[in-house]
């Protein structure tokens, strides 16, 4: 019965190793790092795009205003040439209006041009960040798939080990199994270990030779624990 515990221990150790491997896969760390980079790049892209949009809105305002001034100038010109106005003084005043409206429009167009250049100065940064985001997205996708593959392999192995472990566990007395599990929790995964000479193979520390002798001479099935790590000692 105690030897069965060692078999159970072997299975549990294999399961613990697989779980540890699954928890510490380099693919996951790499994926997390790429995701962090991606989130930073996406934030930067959003910021630069927002700045560019703000400048683009300013550009549009100048454009709208310039158009509206040109419409007004054209309307005044239409009146001038419509024949509705015949007084030379009035016609002169209208001509002055047209010139004033067009001067104002040209001023706005100059400012619009400046704003357009400012808007265009954002483009290289926007393009570079877009490319970076897309590159990181592909990388994250690739790493995500690689991680899923490795996880899948480990999960398959784990399922096999767990089934084998359950088969062994089913043959162990319930009380002894509880004892073993409690020991495993206390001794970082070691519930049972071979007593070889005076040494516990669980913690690799020695117990007094009198104690080791007593354990070896006990009737078969007697449960004894290591003084050091507390695991069940199997003579
Ligand atoms: Zn020990």
CSV table of C-alpha atoms and ligand atoms in Angstrom, one decimal:
chain,number,residue,atom,x,y,z
A,1,UNK,CA,0.0,0.0,0.0
A,2,UNK,CA,2.8,2.5,0.9
A,3,UNK,CA,4.6,1.6,-2.3
A,4,UNK,CA,1.5,2.6,-4.2
A,5,UNK,CA,1.9,6.1,-2.6
A,6,UNK,CA,5.3,6.4,-4.2
A,7,UNK,CA,3.6,5.6,-7.6
A,8,UNK,CA,1.0,8.2,-6.8
A,9,UNK,CA,3.7,10.7,-5.9
A,10,UNK,CA,5.5,10.1,-9.2
A,11,UNK,CA,2.2,10.9,-11.1
A,12,UNK,CA,1.5,13.9,-8.9
A,13,UNK,CA,5.0,15.2,-9.4
A,14,UNK,CA,4.6,14.8,-13.2
A,15,UNK,CA,1.3,16.7,-13.0
A,16,UNK,CA,2.8,19.5,-10.9
A,17,UNK,CA,5.7,19.8,-13.4
A,18,UNK,CA,3.3,20.0,-16.4
A,19,UNK,CA,1.2,22.6,-14.6
A,20,UNK,CA,4.2,24.6,-13.7
A,21,UNK,CA,5.4,24.4,-17.3
A,22,UNK,CA,2.0,25.5,-18.5
A,23,UNK,CA,2.0,28.4,-16.1
A,24,UNK,CA,5.5,29.6,-17.1
A,25,UNK,CA,5.4,29.2,-20.8
A,26,UNK,CA,7.8,31.6,-22.5
A,27,UNK,CA,5.2,32.0,-25.3
A,28,UNK,CA,2.8,33.5,-22.8
A,29,UNK,CA,5.4,36.0,-21.5
A,30,UNK,CA,6.2,36.9,-25.0
A,31,UNK,CA,2.6,37.4,-25.9
A,32,UNK,CA,2.0,39.6,-22.8
A,33,UNK,CA,5.0,41.7,-23.7
A,34,UNK,CA,3.8,42.2,-27.3
A,35,UNK,CA,0.3,43.0,-26.0
A,36,UNK,CA,1.7,45.7,-23.7
A,37,UNK,CA,3.7,47.2,-26.6
A,38,UNK,CA,0.6,47.0,-28.8
A,39,UNK,CA,-1.5,48.8,-26.3
A,40,UNK,CA,1.1,51.6,-26.0
A,41,UNK,CA,1.4,51.9,-29.8
A,42,UNK,CA,-2.4,52.0,-30.1
A,43,UNK,CA,-2.7,54.7,-27.5
A,44,UNK,CA,0.0,56.8,-29.3
A,45,UNK,CA,-1.8,56.2,-32.6
A,46,UNK,CA,-5.1,57.4,-31.1
A,47,UNK,CA,-3.4,60.5,-29.6
A,48,UNK,CA,-1.6,61.5,-32.8
A,49,UNK,CA,-4.8,60.8,-34.9
A,50,UNK,CA,-6.8,63.0,-32.5
A,51,UNK,CA,-4.3,65.8,-32.8
A,52,UNK,CA,-4.4,65.5,-36.6
A,53,UNK,CA,-8.2,65.5,-36.6
A,54,UNK,CA,-8.3,68.6,-34.5
A,55,UNK,CA,-6.0,70.4,-37.0
A,56,UNK,CA,-8.1,69.0,-39.9
A,57,UNK,CA,-11.2,70.5,-38.3
A,58,UNK,CA,-9.5,73.9,-38.1
A,59,UNK,CA,-8.5,73.5,-41.8
A,60,UNK,CA,-12.1,72.7,-42.7
A,61,UNK,CA,-13.3,75.8,-40.8
A,62,UNK,CA,-11.0,78.1,-42.8
A,63,UNK,CA,-12.1,76.4,-46.0
A,64,UNK,CA,-15.8,76.8,-45.2
A,65,UNK,CA,-15.3,80.4,-44.2
A,66,UNK,CA,-13.3,81.1,-47.4
A,67,UNK,CA,-16.0,79.5,-49.5
A,68,UNK,CA,-18.7,81.4,-47.8
A,69,UNK,CA,-16.8,84.7,-48.4
A,70,UNK,CA,-16.4,83.8,-52.1
A,71,UNK,CA,-20.1,83.1,-52.4
A,72,UNK,CA,-20.9,86.5,-50.9
A,73,UNK,CA,-18.4,88.2,-53.3
A,74,UNK,CA,-20.0,86.4,-56.2
A,75,UNK,CA,-23.4,87.4,-55.1
A,76,UNK,CA,-22.4,91.1,-54.8
A,77,UNK,CA,-20.8,90.8,-58.3
A,78,UNK,CA,-24.0,89.3,-59.6
A,79,UNK,CA,-25.9,92.4,-58.3
A,80,UNK,CA,-23.3,94.7,-59.8
A,81,UNK,CA,-23.8,93.2,-63.3
A,82,UNK,CA,-27.5,92.5,-63.1
A,83,UNK,CA,-28.5,96.0,-64.1
A,84,UNK,CA,-30.5,96.5,-60.8
A,85,UNK,CA,-28.0,99.0,-59.6
A,86,UNK,CA,-27.3,102.0,-61.8
A,87,UNK,CA,-25.8,104.6,-59.4
A,88,UNK,CA,-22.1,104.9,-60.1
A,89,UNK,CA,-21.5,105.6,-56.4
A,90,UNK,CA,-23.4,102.5,-55.4
A,91,UNK,CA,-21.6,100.4,-58.0
A,92,UNK,CA,-18.3,101.7,-56.6
A,93,UNK,CA,-19.3,100.8,-53.1
A,94,UNK,CA,-20.3,97.3,-54.3
A,95,UNK,CA,-16.9,96.9,-56.1
A,96,UNK,CA,-15.2,97.9,-52.8
A,97,UNK,CA,-17.2,95.2,-51.0
A,98,UNK,CA,-16.2,92.6,-53.5
A,99,UNK,CA,-12.5,93.5,-53.1
A,100,UNK,CA,-12.7,93.6,-49.4
A,101,UNK,CA,-14.5,90.1,-49.3
A,102,UNK,CA,-11.9,88.6,-51.7
A,103,UNK,CA,-9.0,90.1,-49.6
A,104,UNK,CA,-10.4,88.6,-46.5
A,105,UNK,CA,-10.9,85.2,-48.4
A,106,UNK,CA,-7.3,85.2,-49.5
A,107,UNK,CA,-6.1,85.9,-46.0
A,108,UNK,CA,-8.2,82.9,-44.8
A,109,UNK,CA,-6.8,80.7,-47.6
A,110,UNK,CA,-3.2,81.6,-46.6
A,111,UNK,CA,-4.0,80.5,-43.0
A,112,UNK,CA,-5.8,77.4,-44.3
A,113,UNK,CA,-2.6,76.5,-46.2
A,114,UNK,CA,-0.5,76.9,-43.0
A,115,UNK,CA,-2.9,74.6,-41.1
A,116,UNK,CA,-2.9,72.1,-44.0
A,117,UNK,CA,0.9,71.9,-43.7
A,118,UNK,CA,0.6,71.4,-40.0
A,119,UNK,CA,-1.9,68.7,-40.6
A,120,UNK,CA,0.3,67.0,-43.1
A,121,UNK,CA,3.2,67.1,-40.7
A,122,UNK,CA,1.3,64.5,-38.6
A,123,UNK,CA,1.0,62.0,-41.5
A,124,UNK,CA,4.4,60.3,-41.1
A,125,UNK,CA,3.9,59.7,-37.4
A,126,UNK,CA,0.3,58.4,-38.1
A,127,UNK,CA,1.6,56.1,-40.9
A,128,UNK,CA,4.5,54.8,-38.8
A,129,UNK,CA,2.3,54.1,-35.8
A,130,UNK,CA,-0.3,52.4,-38.0
A,131,UNK,CA,2.3,50.1,-39.4
A,132,UNK,CA,3.7,49.4,-35.9
A,133,UNK,CA,0.2,48.5,-34.6
A,134,UNK,CA,-0.5,46.2,-37.5
A,135,UNK,CA,2.9,44.5,-37.1
A,136,UNK,CA,2.3,44.0,-33.4
A,137,UNK,CA,-1.2,42.7,-34.1
A,138,UNK,CA,0.2,40.0,-36.4
A,139,UNK,CA,2.9,39.2,-33.9
A,140,UNK,CA,0.3,38.9,-31.1
A,141,UNK,CA,-1.8,36.7,-33.3
A,142,UNK,CA,1.1,34.4,-34.2
A,143,UNK,CA,2.2,34.2,-30.5
A,144,UNK,CA,-1.4,33.5,-29.4
A,145,UNK,CA,-1.6,30.6,-31.8
A,146,UNK,CA,1.7,29.3,-30.7
A,147,UNK,CA,0.7,29.5,-27.1
A,148,UNK,CA,-2.6,27.7,-27.8
A,149,UNK,CA,-0.7,24.9,-29.5
A,150,UNK,CA,1.7,24.4,-26.7
A,151,UNK,CA,-1.1,24.6,-24.1
A,152,UNK,CA,-3.0,22.1,-26.1
A,153,UNK,CA,-0.1,19.6,-26.1
A,154,UNK,CA,0.4,20.1,-22.3
A,155,UNK,CA,-3.3,19.7,-21.6
A,156,UNK,CA,-3.3,16.4,-23.5
A,157,UNK,CA,-0.3,15.2,-21.5
A,158,UNK,CA,-2.0,16.5,-18.3
A,159,UNK,CA,-5.2,14.6,-19.1
A,160,UNK,CA,-3.2,11.4,-19.6
A,161,UNK,CA,-1.3,11.9,-16.3
A,162,UNK,CA,-4.5,12.7,-14.4
A,163,UNK,CA,-6.3,9.6,-15.6
A,164,UNK,CA,-3.3,7.5,-14.7
A,165,UNK,CA,-3.1,9.3,-11.3
A,166,UNK,CA,-6.8,8.7,-10.6
A,167,UNK,CA,-6.4,5.0,-11.4
A,168,UNK,CA,-3.6,4.7,-8.8
A,169,UNK,CA,-5.4,6.9,-6.3
A,170,UNK,CA,-8.5,4.6,-6.5
A,171,UNK,CA,-6.5,1.8,-5.1
A,172,UNK,CA,-5.3,3.7,-2.0
A,173,UNK,CA,-7.2,3.7,1.3
A,174,UNK,CA,-9.2,6.9,1.7
A,175,UNK,CA,-7.7,7.8,5.1
A,176,UNK,CA,-4.2,7.3,3.8
A,177,UNK,CA,-4.9,9.3,0.7
A,178,UNK,CA,-6.1,12.2,2.9
A,179,UNK,CA,-3.0,12.0,4.9
A,180,UNK,CA,-0.9,12.0,1.8
A,181,UNK,CA,-2.7,15.0,0.4
A,182,UNK,CA,-2.3,17.0,3.6
A,183,UNK,CA,1.4,16.2,3.5
A,184,UNK,CA,1.7,17.3,-0.1
A,185,UNK,CA,0.2,20.6,0.8
A,186,UNK,CA,2.6,21.1,3.7
A,187,UNK,CA,5.7,19.9,2.0
A,188,UNK,CA,5.4,21.7,-1.3
A,189,UNK,CA,4.1,18.8,-3.3
A,190,UNK,CA,5.8,15.9,-1.6
A,191,UNK,CA,3.3,13.6,0.1
A,192,UNK,CA,5.3,10.4,0.2
A,193,UNK,CA,9.0,9.6,-0.2
A,194,UNK,CA,11.3,6.7,0.0
A,195,UNK,CA,13.3,6.3,3.2
A,196,UNK,CA,16.7,5.2,1.9
A,197,UNK,CA,19.2,4.6,4.7
A,198,UNK,CA,18.6,7.5,7.1
A,199,UNK,CA,17.7,9.9,4.3
A,200,UNK,CA,14.2,11.0,3.3
A,201,UNK,CA,14.2,11.2,-0.4
A,202,UNK,CA,11.5,13.9,-0.2
A,203,UNK,CA,13.6,16.6,1.5
A,204,UNK,CA,17.0,14.9,1.3
A,205,UNK,CA,17.6,15.4,5.0
A,206,UNK,CA,18.5,12.7,7.4
A,207,UNK,CA,16.4,11.4,10.3
A,208,UNK,CA,17.9,9.8,13.4
A,209,UNK,CA,19.1,6.3,12.6
A,210,UNK,CA,17.2,4.9,15.6
A,211,UNK,CA,14.0,6.4,14.1
A,212,UNK,CA,14.9,5.0,10.6
A,213,UNK,CA,15.4,1.6,12.2
A,214,UNK,CA,12.1,1.7,14.0
A,215,UNK,CA,10.3,2.6,10.8
A,216,UNK,CA,11.9,-0.3,9.0
A,217,UNK,CA,11.0,-2.7,11.7
A,218,UNK,CA,7.3,-1.6,12.0
A,219,UNK,CA,4.6,-3.9,10.7
A,220,UNK,CA,4.0,-3.4,7.0
A,221,UNK,CA,1.6,-0.6,6.3
A,222,UNK,CA,2.5,1.4,9.4
A,223,UNK,CA,2.5,5.1,8.5
A,224,UNK,CA,5.4,7.2,9.6
A,225,UNK,CA,6.3,10.8,8.8
A,226,UNK,CA,9.6,12.6,8.1
A,227,UNK,CA,10.5,14.8,11.0
A,228,UNK,CA,11.9,17.4,8.6
A,229,UNK,CA,9.3,17.8,5.8
A,230,UNK,CA,6.4,15.8,7.2
A,231,UNK,CA,5.9,13.5,4.2
A,232,UNK,CA,5.0,9.9,4.6
A,233,UNK,CA,8.1,7.8,4.7
A,234,UNK,CA,8.1,4.5,2.7
A,235,UNK,CA,10.7,2.1,3.9
B,1,LIG,ZN1,11.6,14.6,4.5
